PDB file of C-alpha atoms in Angstrom:
ATOM      1  CA  MET U 181      84.336 106.549  65.131  1.00 57.00           C
ATOM      2  CA  PRO U 182      84.731 103.435  67.257  1.00 62.00           C
ATOM      3  CA  VAL U 183      85.928 104.066  70.824  1.00 62.00           C
ATOM      4  CA  PRO U 184      89.153 102.151  71.623  1.00 68.00           C
ATOM      5  CA  ASN U 185      88.744  99.507  74.292  1.00 73.00           C
ATOM      6  CA  LEU U 186      91.000 100.565  77.170  1.00 74.00           C
ATOM      7  CA  THR U 187      91.692  97.987  79.832  1.00 79.00           C
ATOM      8  CA  LEU U 188      93.928  98.047  82.854  1.00 78.00           C
ATOM      9  CA  PRO U 189      94.928  94.761  84.457  1.00 82.00           C
ATOM     10  CA  LEU U 190      94.946  94.909  88.240  1.00 82.00           C
ATOM     11  CA  THR U 191      98.420  93.332  88.194  1.00 85.00           C
ATOM     12  CA  ALA U 192      99.716  96.802  87.238  1.00 86.00           C
ATOM     13  CA  PHE U 193      99.115  97.860  90.846  1.00 89.00           C
ATOM     14  CA  LEU U 194     101.304  95.002  92.021  1.00 90.00           C
ATOM     15  CA  ILE U 195     104.273  96.800  90.448  1.00 92.00           C
ATOM     16  CA  LEU U 196     103.607  99.740  92.757  1.00 92.00           C
ATOM     17  CA  TYR U 197     103.292  97.327  95.653  1.00 94.00           C
ATOM     18  CA  GLY U 198     106.558  95.650  94.694  1.00 94.00           C
ATOM     19  CA  ILE U 199     108.390  99.005  94.694  1.00 95.00           C
ATOM     20  CA  PHE U 200     106.891  99.809  98.081  1.00 95.00           C
ATOM     21  CA  ILE U 201     107.997  96.442  99.499  1.00 95.00           C
ATOM     22  CA  CYS U 202     111.577  97.059  98.276  1.00 96.00           C
ATOM     23  CA  ILE U 203     111.652 100.485  99.975  1.00 95.00           C
ATOM     24  CA  TYR U 204     110.105  99.014 103.127  1.00 96.00           C
ATOM     25  CA  ALA U 205     112.663  96.209 103.266  1.00 95.00           C
ATOM     26  CA  LEU U 206     115.559  98.622 102.640  1.00 95.00           C
ATOM     27  CA  TYR U 207     114.528 101.039 105.368  1.00 94.00           C
ATOM     28  CA  THR U 208     113.803  98.223 107.827  1.00 94.00           C
ATOM     29  CA  PHE U 209     117.274  96.842 107.174  1.00 94.00           C
ATOM     30  CA  PHE U 210     118.946 100.229 107.689  1.00 93.00           C
ATOM     31  CA  ASN U 211     116.916 100.808 110.830  1.00 93.00           C
ATOM     32  CA  ALA U 212     118.190  97.552 112.338  1.00 92.00           C
ATOM     33  CA  TYR U 213     121.710  98.269 111.029  1.00 92.00           C
ATOM     34  CA  HIS U 214     121.845 101.619 112.830  1.00 92.00           C
ATOM     35  CA  LEU U 215     120.641 100.094 116.080  1.00 92.00           C
ATOM     36  CA  ILE U 216     123.220  97.299 115.840  1.00 91.00           C
ATOM     37  CA  LYS U 217     126.066  99.654 114.937  1.00 89.00           C
ATOM     38  CA  PHE U 218     125.333 102.653 117.158  1.00 89.00           C
ATOM     39  CA  GLY U 219     123.015 101.390 119.879  1.00 88.00           C
ATOM     40  CA  LEU U 220     124.220 101.033 123.448  1.00 86.00           C
ATOM     41  CA  ILE U 221     125.401  97.514 124.168  1.00 85.00           C
ATOM     42  CA  GLY U 222     122.950  95.635 126.356  1.00 88.00           C
ATOM     43  CA  ARG U 223     119.717  93.696 126.658  1.00 91.00           C
ATOM     44  CA  THR U 224     117.483  96.711 125.965  1.00 90.00           C
ATOM     45  CA  THR U 225     119.008  97.407 122.569  1.00 92.00           C
ATOM     46  CA  ARG U 226     118.931  93.742 121.617  1.00 92.00           C
ATOM     47  CA  SER U 227     115.253  93.514 122.628  1.00 94.00           C
ATOM     48  CA  ILE U 228     114.406  96.625 120.609  1.00 92.00           C
ATOM     49  CA  ILE U 229     116.155  95.201 117.540  1.00 93.00           C
ATOM     50  CA  VAL U 230     114.331  91.871 117.881  1.00 94.00           C
ATOM     51  CA  VAL U 231     110.926  93.517 118.413  1.00 93.00           C
ATOM     52  CA  GLN U 232     111.341  95.998 115.550  1.00 93.00           C
ATOM     53  CA  ALA U 233     112.687  93.456 113.065  1.00 93.00           C
ATOM     54  CA  GLY U 234     110.167  90.853 114.184  1.00 95.00           C
ATOM     55  CA  LEU U 235     107.144  93.125 113.880  1.00 94.00           C
ATOM     56  CA  SER U 236     108.350  94.432 110.514  1.00 95.00           C
ATOM     57  CA  LEU U 237     108.664  90.880 109.256  1.00 95.00           C
ATOM     58  CA  ILE U 238     105.256  89.863 110.616  1.00 95.00           C
ATOM     59  CA  LEU U 239     103.601  92.862 108.952  1.00 94.00           C
ATOM     60  CA  LEU U 240     105.335  92.009 105.670  1.00 95.00           C
ATOM     61  CA  ILE U 241     104.234  88.364 105.815  1.00 95.00           C
ATOM     62  CA  VAL U 242     100.639  89.262 106.675  1.00 94.00           C
ATOM     63  CA  SER U 243     100.560  91.811 103.863  1.00 94.00           C
ATOM     64  CA  LEU U 244     101.993  89.344 101.329  1.00 93.00           C
ATOM     65  CA  PHE U 245      99.526  86.705 102.475  1.00 93.00           C
ATOM     66  CA  LEU U 246      96.537  89.066 102.117  1.00 90.00           C
ATOM     67  CA  VAL U 247      97.715  90.307  98.736  1.00 90.00           C
ATOM     68  CA  THR U 248      98.362  86.824  97.284  1.00 89.00           C
ATOM     69  CA  TYR U 249      94.923  85.745  98.514  1.00 86.00           C
ATOM     70  CA  GLN U 250      93.295  88.253  96.084  1.00 83.00           C
ATOM     71  CA  ASP U 251      92.391  87.561  92.471  1.00 82.00           C
ATOM     72  CA  TRP U 252      94.688  89.770  90.376  1.00 83.00           C
ATOM     73  CA  THR U 253      93.581  88.376  87.005  1.00 82.00           C
ATOM     74  CA  VAL U 254      90.636  90.794  86.950  1.00 80.00           C
ATOM     75  CA  THR U 255      90.856  93.576  84.364  1.00 80.00           C
ATOM     76  CA  TRP U 256      89.428  97.038  84.628  1.00 76.00           C
ATOM     77  CA  ASN U 257      87.535  98.069  81.518  1.00 75.00           C
ATOM     78  CA  LEU U 258      88.281 101.786  81.517  1.00 70.00           C
ATOM     79  CA  THR U 259      86.210 102.460  78.387  1.00 71.00           C
ATOM     80  CA  GLU U 260      83.088 101.115  80.121  1.00 67.00           C
ATOM     81  CA  ILE U 261      83.778 103.151  83.267  1.00 61.00           C
ATOM     82  CA  PHE U 262      84.328 106.389  81.345  1.00 62.00           C
ATOM     83  CA  GLN U 263      81.312 105.796  79.136  1.00 63.00           C
ATOM     84  CA  ARG U 264      79.099 105.002  82.128  1.00 59.00           C
ATOM     85  CA  ASP U 265      80.307 108.092  84.004  1.00 55.00           C
ATOM     86  CA  ALA U 266      79.883 110.271  80.923  1.00 55.00           C
ATOM     87  CA  GLU U 267      76.294 108.989  80.496  1.00 55.00           C
ATOM     88  CA  GLN U 268      75.523 109.805  84.131  1.00 56.00           C
ATOM     89  CA  ILE U 269      76.914 113.318  83.805  1.00 52.00           C
ATOM     90  CA  PHE U 270      75.667 113.899  80.257  1.00 53.00           C
ATOM     91  CA  PRO U 271      72.519 111.722  79.882  1.00 53.00           C
ATOM     92  CA  ALA U 272      71.928 112.825  76.284  1.00 55.00           C
ATOM     93  CA  LEU U 273      75.106 110.887  75.304  1.00 48.00           C
TER      94      LEU U 273
ATOM     95  CA  MET B1192     127.478  98.614 119.342  1.00 80.00           C
ATOM     96  CA  MET B1193     128.583 101.329 121.704  1.00 80.00           C
ATOM     97  CA  ASP B1194     130.158 100.181 124.970  1.00 78.00           C
ATOM     98  CA  LEU B1195     130.321 102.811 127.713  1.00 76.00           C
ATOM     99  CA  LYS B1196     133.351 101.048 129.226  1.00 74.00           C
ATOM    100  CA  LYS B1197     135.212 101.335 125.907  1.00 75.00           C
ATOM    101  CA  LEU B1198     134.549 104.867 124.721  1.00 77.00           C
ATOM    102  CA  PRO B1199     136.825 106.061 121.899  1.00 75.00           C
ATOM    103  CA  ASN B1200     139.916 108.044 123.092  1.00 75.00           C
ATOM    104  CA  ARG B1201     139.191 106.982 126.656  1.00 79.00           C
ATOM    105  CA  GLN B1202     141.627 108.456 129.139  1.00 79.00           C
ATOM    106  CA  LYS B1203     143.009 106.759 132.201  1.00 79.00           C
ATOM    107  CA  HIS B1204     140.620 107.065 135.184  1.00 83.00           C
ATOM    108  CA  GLU B1205     137.880 108.379 132.908  1.00 86.00           C
ATOM    109  CA  LYS B1206     134.460 107.156 133.960  1.00 88.00           C
ATOM    110  CA  VAL B1207     130.938 107.798 132.709  1.00 90.00           C
ATOM    111  CA  VAL B1208     128.941 109.948 135.120  1.00 92.00           C
ATOM    112  CA  LEU B1209     125.775 110.577 133.117  1.00 92.00           C
ATOM    113  CA  PHE B1210     124.231 108.792 130.161  1.00 92.00           C
ATOM    114  CA  LEU B1211     121.287 110.820 128.902  1.00 92.00           C
ATOM    115  CA  ARG B1212     118.519 110.448 126.374  1.00 92.00           C
ATOM    116  CA  ARG B1213     115.509 112.618 125.762  1.00 92.00           C
ATOM    117  CA  HIS B1214     112.674 112.351 128.278  1.00 92.00           C
ATOM    118  CA  TRP B1215     110.286 109.383 127.901  1.00 91.00           C
ATOM    119  CA  PHE B1216     107.718 111.835 126.542  1.00 88.00           C
ATOM    120  CA  ALA B1217     109.404 111.595 123.145  1.00 87.00           C
ATOM    121  CA  PRO B1218     108.768 107.844 122.613  1.00 90.00           C
ATOM    122  CA  LEU B1219     105.343 108.249 124.228  1.00 92.00           C
ATOM    123  CA  THR B1220     104.400 110.845 121.593  1.00 90.00           C
ATOM    124  CA  ILE B1221     105.616 108.480 118.868  1.00 91.00           C
ATOM    125  CA  ALA B1222     103.611 105.595 120.357  1.00 92.00           C
ATOM    126  CA  LEU B1223     100.424 107.654 120.721  1.00 93.00           C
ATOM    127  CA  THR B1224     100.667 108.967 117.168  1.00 93.00           C
ATOM    128  CA  PHE B1225     101.262 105.446 115.905  1.00 92.00           C
ATOM    129  CA  ILE B1226      98.254 104.090 117.819  1.00 92.00           C
ATOM    130  CA  LEU B1227      96.051 106.923 116.567  1.00 92.00           C
ATOM    131  CA  LEU B1228      97.063 106.323 112.951  1.00 93.00           C
ATOM    132  CA  ILE B1229      96.327 102.591 113.324  1.00 90.00           C
ATOM    133  CA  VAL B1230      93.142 102.785 115.380  1.00 89.00           C
ATOM    134  CA  VAL B1231      91.363 105.527 113.422  1.00 88.00           C
ATOM    135  CA  PRO B1232      91.314 103.742 110.025  1.00 86.00           C
ATOM    136  CA  ALA B1233      90.574 100.395 111.689  1.00 82.00           C
ATOM    137  CA  GLY B1234      87.722 102.070 113.526  1.00 84.00           C
ATOM    138  CA  LEU B1235      86.409 103.586 110.310  1.00 81.00           C
ATOM    139  CA  VAL B1236      86.293 100.112 108.730  1.00 76.00           C
ATOM    140  CA  GLY B1237      84.268  98.874 111.688  1.00 76.00           C
ATOM    141  CA  TYR B1238      82.021 101.948 111.658  1.00 76.00           C
ATOM    142  CA  PHE B1239      81.176 101.512 107.994  1.00 72.00           C
ATOM    143  CA  ALA B1240      80.199  97.857 108.556  1.00 64.00           C
ATOM    144  CA  ASP B1241      77.558  98.046 105.838  1.00 68.00           C
ATOM    145  CA  LYS B1242      80.331  98.674 103.314  1.00 67.00           C
ATOM    146  CA  GLN B1243      82.227  95.455 104.174  1.00 68.00           C
ATOM    147  CA  HIS B1244      81.094  93.937 100.870  1.00 69.00           C
ATOM    148  CA  TRP B1245      83.547  96.290  99.133  1.00 70.00           C
ATOM    149  CA  PHE B1246      86.316  93.899 100.164  1.00 70.00           C
ATOM    150  CA  SER B1247      84.650  91.096  98.173  1.00 73.00           C
ATOM    151  CA  HIS B1248      84.265  93.289  95.065  1.00 73.00           C
ATOM    152  CA  PRO B1249      86.409  91.832  92.222  1.00 73.00           C
ATOM    153  CA  THR B1250      88.274  95.095  91.465  1.00 76.00           C
ATOM    154  CA  LEU B1251      87.786  97.205  94.569  1.00 79.00           C
ATOM    155  CA  GLY B1252      88.577  94.419  97.054  1.00 82.00           C
ATOM    156  CA  PRO B1253      92.177  93.764  95.927  1.00 85.00           C
ATOM    157  CA  LEU B1254      92.900  97.494  95.711  1.00 86.00           C
ATOM    158  CA  LEU B1255      91.563  98.134  99.214  1.00 86.00           C
ATOM    159  CA  VAL B1256      93.681  95.288 100.580  1.00 88.00           C
ATOM    160  CA  LEU B1257      96.748  96.655  98.765  1.00 90.00           C
ATOM    161  CA  ALA B1258      96.203 100.242  99.907  1.00 90.00           C
ATOM    162  CA  GLY B1259      95.388  99.166 103.453  1.00 90.00           C
ATOM    163  CA  SER B1260      98.450  96.954 103.879  1.00 92.00           C
ATOM    164  CA  MET B1261     100.734  99.612 102.374  1.00 94.00           C
ATOM    165  CA  TYR B1262      99.273 102.211 104.744  1.00 94.00           C
ATOM    166  CA  PHE B1263      99.763 100.143 107.898  1.00 93.00           C
ATOM    167  CA  MET B1264     103.273  99.099 106.880  1.00 95.00           C
ATOM    168  CA  ALA B1265     104.196 102.733 106.149  1.00 95.00           C
ATOM    169  CA  VAL B1266     102.865 103.892 109.532  1.00 95.00           C
ATOM    170  CA  TRP B1267     104.850 101.177 111.331  1.00 95.00           C
ATOM    171  CA  LEU B1268     108.017 101.969 109.363  1.00 95.00           C
ATOM    172  CA  ILE B1269     107.825 105.682 110.141  1.00 94.00           C
ATOM    173  CA  ALA B1270     107.141 104.995 113.835  1.00 94.00           C
ATOM    174  CA  SER B1271     110.103 102.608 114.103  1.00 94.00           C
ATOM    175  CA  ILE B1272     112.442 105.060 112.338  1.00 93.00           C
ATOM    176  CA  GLU B1273     111.308 107.870 114.669  1.00 92.00           C
ATOM    177  CA  PHE B1274     111.946 105.615 117.656  1.00 93.00           C
ATOM    178  CA  THR B1275     115.446 104.753 116.384  1.00 93.00           C
ATOM    179  CA  ASP B1276     116.089 108.481 115.952  1.00 91.00           C
ATOM    180  CA  TYR B1277     115.110 109.021 119.609  1.00 92.00           C
ATOM    181  CA  TYR B1278     117.059 106.006 120.863  1.00 92.00           C
ATOM    182  CA  LEU B1279     120.306 106.966 119.159  1.00 91.00           C
ATOM    183  CA  ASP B1280     120.260 110.606 120.358  1.00 91.00           C
ATOM    184  CA  THR B1281     122.500 110.426 123.417  1.00 92.00           C
ATOM    185  CA  TRP B1282     124.607 112.665 125.621  1.00 93.00           C
ATOM    186  CA  ILE B1283     127.431 111.078 127.583  1.00 93.00           C
ATOM    187  CA  VAL B1284     129.030 113.036 130.418  1.00 93.00           C
ATOM    188  CA  THR B1285     132.258 111.672 131.827  1.00 92.00           C
ATOM    189  CA  ASN B1286     134.655 113.163 134.385  1.00 90.00           C
ATOM    190  CA  GLU B1287     136.789 114.402 131.447  1.00 90.00           C
ATOM    191  CA  ARG B1288     134.475 115.327 128.568  1.00 91.00           C
ATOM    192  CA  ILE B1289     130.972 115.509 127.141  1.00 91.00           C
ATOM    193  CA  ILE B1290     130.033 113.510 124.056  1.00 91.00           C
ATOM    194  CA  ASN B1291     127.058 114.669 122.024  1.00 90.00           C
ATOM    195  CA  ILE B1292     125.596 112.170 119.563  1.00 89.00           C
ATOM    196  CA  GLU B1293     122.669 113.213 117.454  1.00 88.00           C
ATOM    197  CA  GLN B1294     120.904 110.979 114.959  1.00 87.00           C
ATOM    198  CA  ILE B1295     119.165 113.173 112.372  1.00 85.00           C
ATOM    199  CA  GLY B1296     116.957 110.889 110.308  1.00 81.00           C
ATOM    200  CA  LEU B1297     118.363 107.560 109.246  1.00 80.00           C
ATOM    201  CA  PHE B1298     121.337 108.677 107.156  1.00 86.00           C
ATOM    202  CA  HIS B1299     122.732 111.613 109.099  1.00 89.00           C
ATOM    203  CA  ARG B1300     124.637 111.226 112.338  1.00 89.00           C
ATOM    204  CA  HIS B1301     126.362 114.066 114.142  1.00 87.00           C
ATOM    205  CA  ALA B1302     128.853 113.291 116.909  1.00 88.00           C
ATOM    206  CA  SER B1303     130.978 115.818 118.762  1.00 88.00           C
ATOM    207  CA  GLU B1304     132.801 116.001 122.039  1.00 87.00           C
ATOM    208  CA  MET B1305     134.226 118.674 124.214  1.00 88.00           C
ATOM    209  CA  HIS B1306     136.532 118.602 127.193  1.00 89.00           C
ATOM    210  CA  LEU B1307     135.243 119.921 130.467  1.00 90.00           C
ATOM    211  CA  ALA B1308     138.067 122.456 130.544  1.00 87.00           C
ATOM    212  CA  SER B1309     136.608 124.291 127.549  1.00 87.00           C
ATOM    213  CA  ILE B1310     133.196 124.820 129.149  1.00 88.00           C
ATOM    214  CA  GLN B1311     132.500 128.487 129.758  1.00 88.00           C
ATOM    215  CA  ASP B1312     128.839 128.584 130.716  1.00 90.00           C
ATOM    216  CA  ILE B1313     125.958 126.171 131.461  1.00 92.00           C
ATOM    217  CA  THR B1314     122.269 126.997 131.620  1.00 92.00           C
ATOM    218  CA  SER B1315     119.227 124.818 132.179  1.00 92.00           C
ATOM    219  CA  ASP B1316     115.757 125.621 130.954  1.00 90.00           C
ATOM    220  CA  ALA B1317     112.395 123.931 131.613  1.00 89.00           C
ATOM    221  CA  GLU B1318     109.744 125.984 129.872  1.00 89.00           C
ATOM    222  CA  GLY B1319     106.116 124.997 129.561  1.00 90.00           C
ATOM    223  CA  PHE B1320     103.447 123.191 131.577  1.00 90.00           C
ATOM    224  CA  LEU B1321     104.514 119.641 130.655  1.00 88.00           C
ATOM    225  CA  HIS B1322     108.218 120.437 131.071  1.00 88.00           C
ATOM    226  CA  THR B1323     107.563 121.831 134.541  1.00 90.00           C
ATOM    227  CA  MET B1324     105.217 119.048 135.644  1.00 90.00           C
ATOM    228  CA  PHE B1325     107.464 116.234 134.426  1.00 90.00           C
ATOM    229  CA  ASN B1326     110.761 118.047 135.129  1.00 91.00           C
ATOM    230  CA  TYR B1327     112.476 117.872 131.779  1.00 92.00           C
ATOM    231  CA  GLY B1328     114.027 120.537 129.557  1.00 93.00           C
ATOM    232  CA  GLN B1329     117.132 121.877 127.857  1.00 92.00           C
ATOM    233  CA  VAL B1330     120.677 122.163 129.095  1.00 93.00           C
ATOM    234  CA  ASN B1331     122.786 124.583 127.061  1.00 93.00           C
ATOM    235  CA  ILE B1332     126.550 124.485 127.324  1.00 92.00           C
ATOM    236  CA  GLN B1333     128.651 127.310 125.963  1.00 89.00           C
ATOM    237  CA  THR B1334     132.209 126.332 125.103  1.00 84.00           C
ATOM    238  CA  ALA B1335     135.432 127.755 123.804  1.00 77.00           C
ATOM    239  CA  ALA B1336     135.777 124.815 121.413  1.00 68.00           C
ATOM    240  CA  GLU B1337     135.108 124.689 117.665  1.00 71.00           C
ATOM    241  CA  GLU B1338     131.521 123.694 118.317  1.00 64.00           C
ATOM    242  CA  LYS B1339     130.475 126.696 120.389  1.00 75.00           C
ATOM    243  CA  ARG B1340     127.321 125.286 121.880  1.00 83.00           C
ATOM    244  CA  PHE B1341     126.047 121.937 123.046  1.00 87.00           C
ATOM    245  CA  ASN B1342     122.360 121.597 123.563  1.00 89.00           C
ATOM    246  CA  PHE B1343     120.852 118.730 125.545  1.00 91.00           C
ATOM    247  CA  LYS B1344     117.287 118.622 124.257  1.00 90.00           C
ATOM    248  CA  ASP B1345     114.410 117.563 126.527  1.00 91.00           C
ATOM    249  CA  VAL B1346     116.559 115.728 129.052  1.00 93.00           C
ATOM    250  CA  PRO B1347     115.093 114.694 132.401  1.00 93.00           C
ATOM    251  CA  PHE B1348     116.061 116.738 135.501  1.00 93.00           C
ATOM    252  CA  PRO B1349     117.899 119.523 133.650  1.00 93.00           C
ATOM    253  CA  ASP B1350     118.785 121.365 136.879  1.00 93.00           C
ATOM    254  CA  GLN B1351     120.467 118.289 138.352  1.00 94.00           C
ATOM    255  CA  VAL B1352     122.295 117.691 135.059  1.00 94.00           C
ATOM    256  CA  LYS B1353     123.568 121.273 135.065  1.00 94.00           C
ATOM    257  CA  ASP B1354     124.711 120.997 138.701  1.00 94.00           C
ATOM    258  CA  THR B1355     126.450 117.674 138.027  1.00 94.00           C
ATOM    259  CA  ILE B1356     128.341 119.087 135.047  1.00 94.00           C
ATOM    260  CA  LEU B1357     129.349 122.195 137.033  1.00 93.00           C
ATOM    261  CA  LYS B1358     130.673 119.969 139.806  1.00 93.00           C
ATOM    262  CA  LEU B1359     132.611 117.893 137.245  1.00 92.00           C
ATOM    263  CA  VAL B1360     134.079 121.051 135.699  1.00 91.00           C
ATOM    264  CA  GLU B1361     135.318 122.182 139.128  1.00 91.00           C
ATOM    265  CA  GLU B1362     136.834 118.791 139.867  1.00 90.00           C
ATOM    266  CA  ASP B1363     138.470 118.745 136.429  1.00 88.00           C
ATOM    267  CA  LYS B1364     140.043 122.158 137.083  1.00 87.00           C
ATOM    268  CA  LYS B1365     141.450 120.953 140.441  1.00 86.00           C
ATOM    269  CA  ARG B1366     142.734 117.754 138.844  1.00 82.00           C
ATOM    270  CA  HIS B1367     144.531 119.593 136.068  1.00 76.00           C
ATOM    271  CA  GLY B1368     145.810 122.322 138.385  1.00 72.00           C
ATOM    272  CA  GLN B1369     143.755 125.173 136.903  1.00 57.00           C
ATOM    273  CA  LYS B1370     142.194 128.049 138.862  1.00 48.00           C
TER     274      LYS B1370
END
C-alpha cells in the first residue's frame, strides 16, 4: 500500500506567529492605555509610557525583520521524516 | 491621568500627606527576573557556538528565529505588565481620608477609600531579613467602614507611615470636634 506523501509548509507556523503578534499588540496597547488613564500625572509616567511603548515597538520591528528575512517557501516532508525515524528505530523496516 | 491636586470628591483644605507605592524591591525583582530570562537563553546560544549552523538550516533556521523572537517578546510583555501592575498600586493618605488603589493584573482594578474618622486600629509589620534591612513592610488599618481592612503591602518605612496616619487621625478628630 503506497504511503501518502504528507507535507507541511513552513508558512503554517506563520499563522501561529500572526496570532501571537495580535495578542502582543493588544496587550501592549492596553498596558499603555492603563498607564495613560490611571498613572500619576508627571514626567515619570510619561517617560515610562514612552520607554515601554518604544521598546515594545522596537522588539516587534526587529522580530518582523528577522522573520521576513527567512525563506518560508520550504516544505517539510513529514513522510520522509517519519520513515527515516522509523528506519532508525526499527532497522528491519 | 491621576492628578493629586484634583482628587475625586476633594474636600476644602484637603491636602495629600503621603503618596505611597510598594518598595523599590518590587520593580527590582521584576527587572532581575527579566534580565535572567533574557541572558540565560542568549548565553546558551553563545555557549553552543558549534551549533550556530542550525540557524542556516532551511527548515530549522526559520523555526528557531520564530520561536526565539516570540520568546523574547513574551518575556518583555510579561515584564512590562508586571511593572505596570506595580506602578499603578498606590496608597494616597490625605488629611481627610485614605485612598487604596490596587491594580490586579491588567483588567482588574480595585479602588476604595476610607475617612480617617472610621479608623479603629493601625499596625505596622516588617518581617524578614530583607524587610528589616531595607525597612519596608505592611501597614494594616482596621476600620469601621464597609471595607474592614486596608493593607499597605511592602511600603517603605512602615513605622513612620503608621505614626503619620495616627497623627492625622488625631488631628482629624480635633478638627471635627470628636474626642
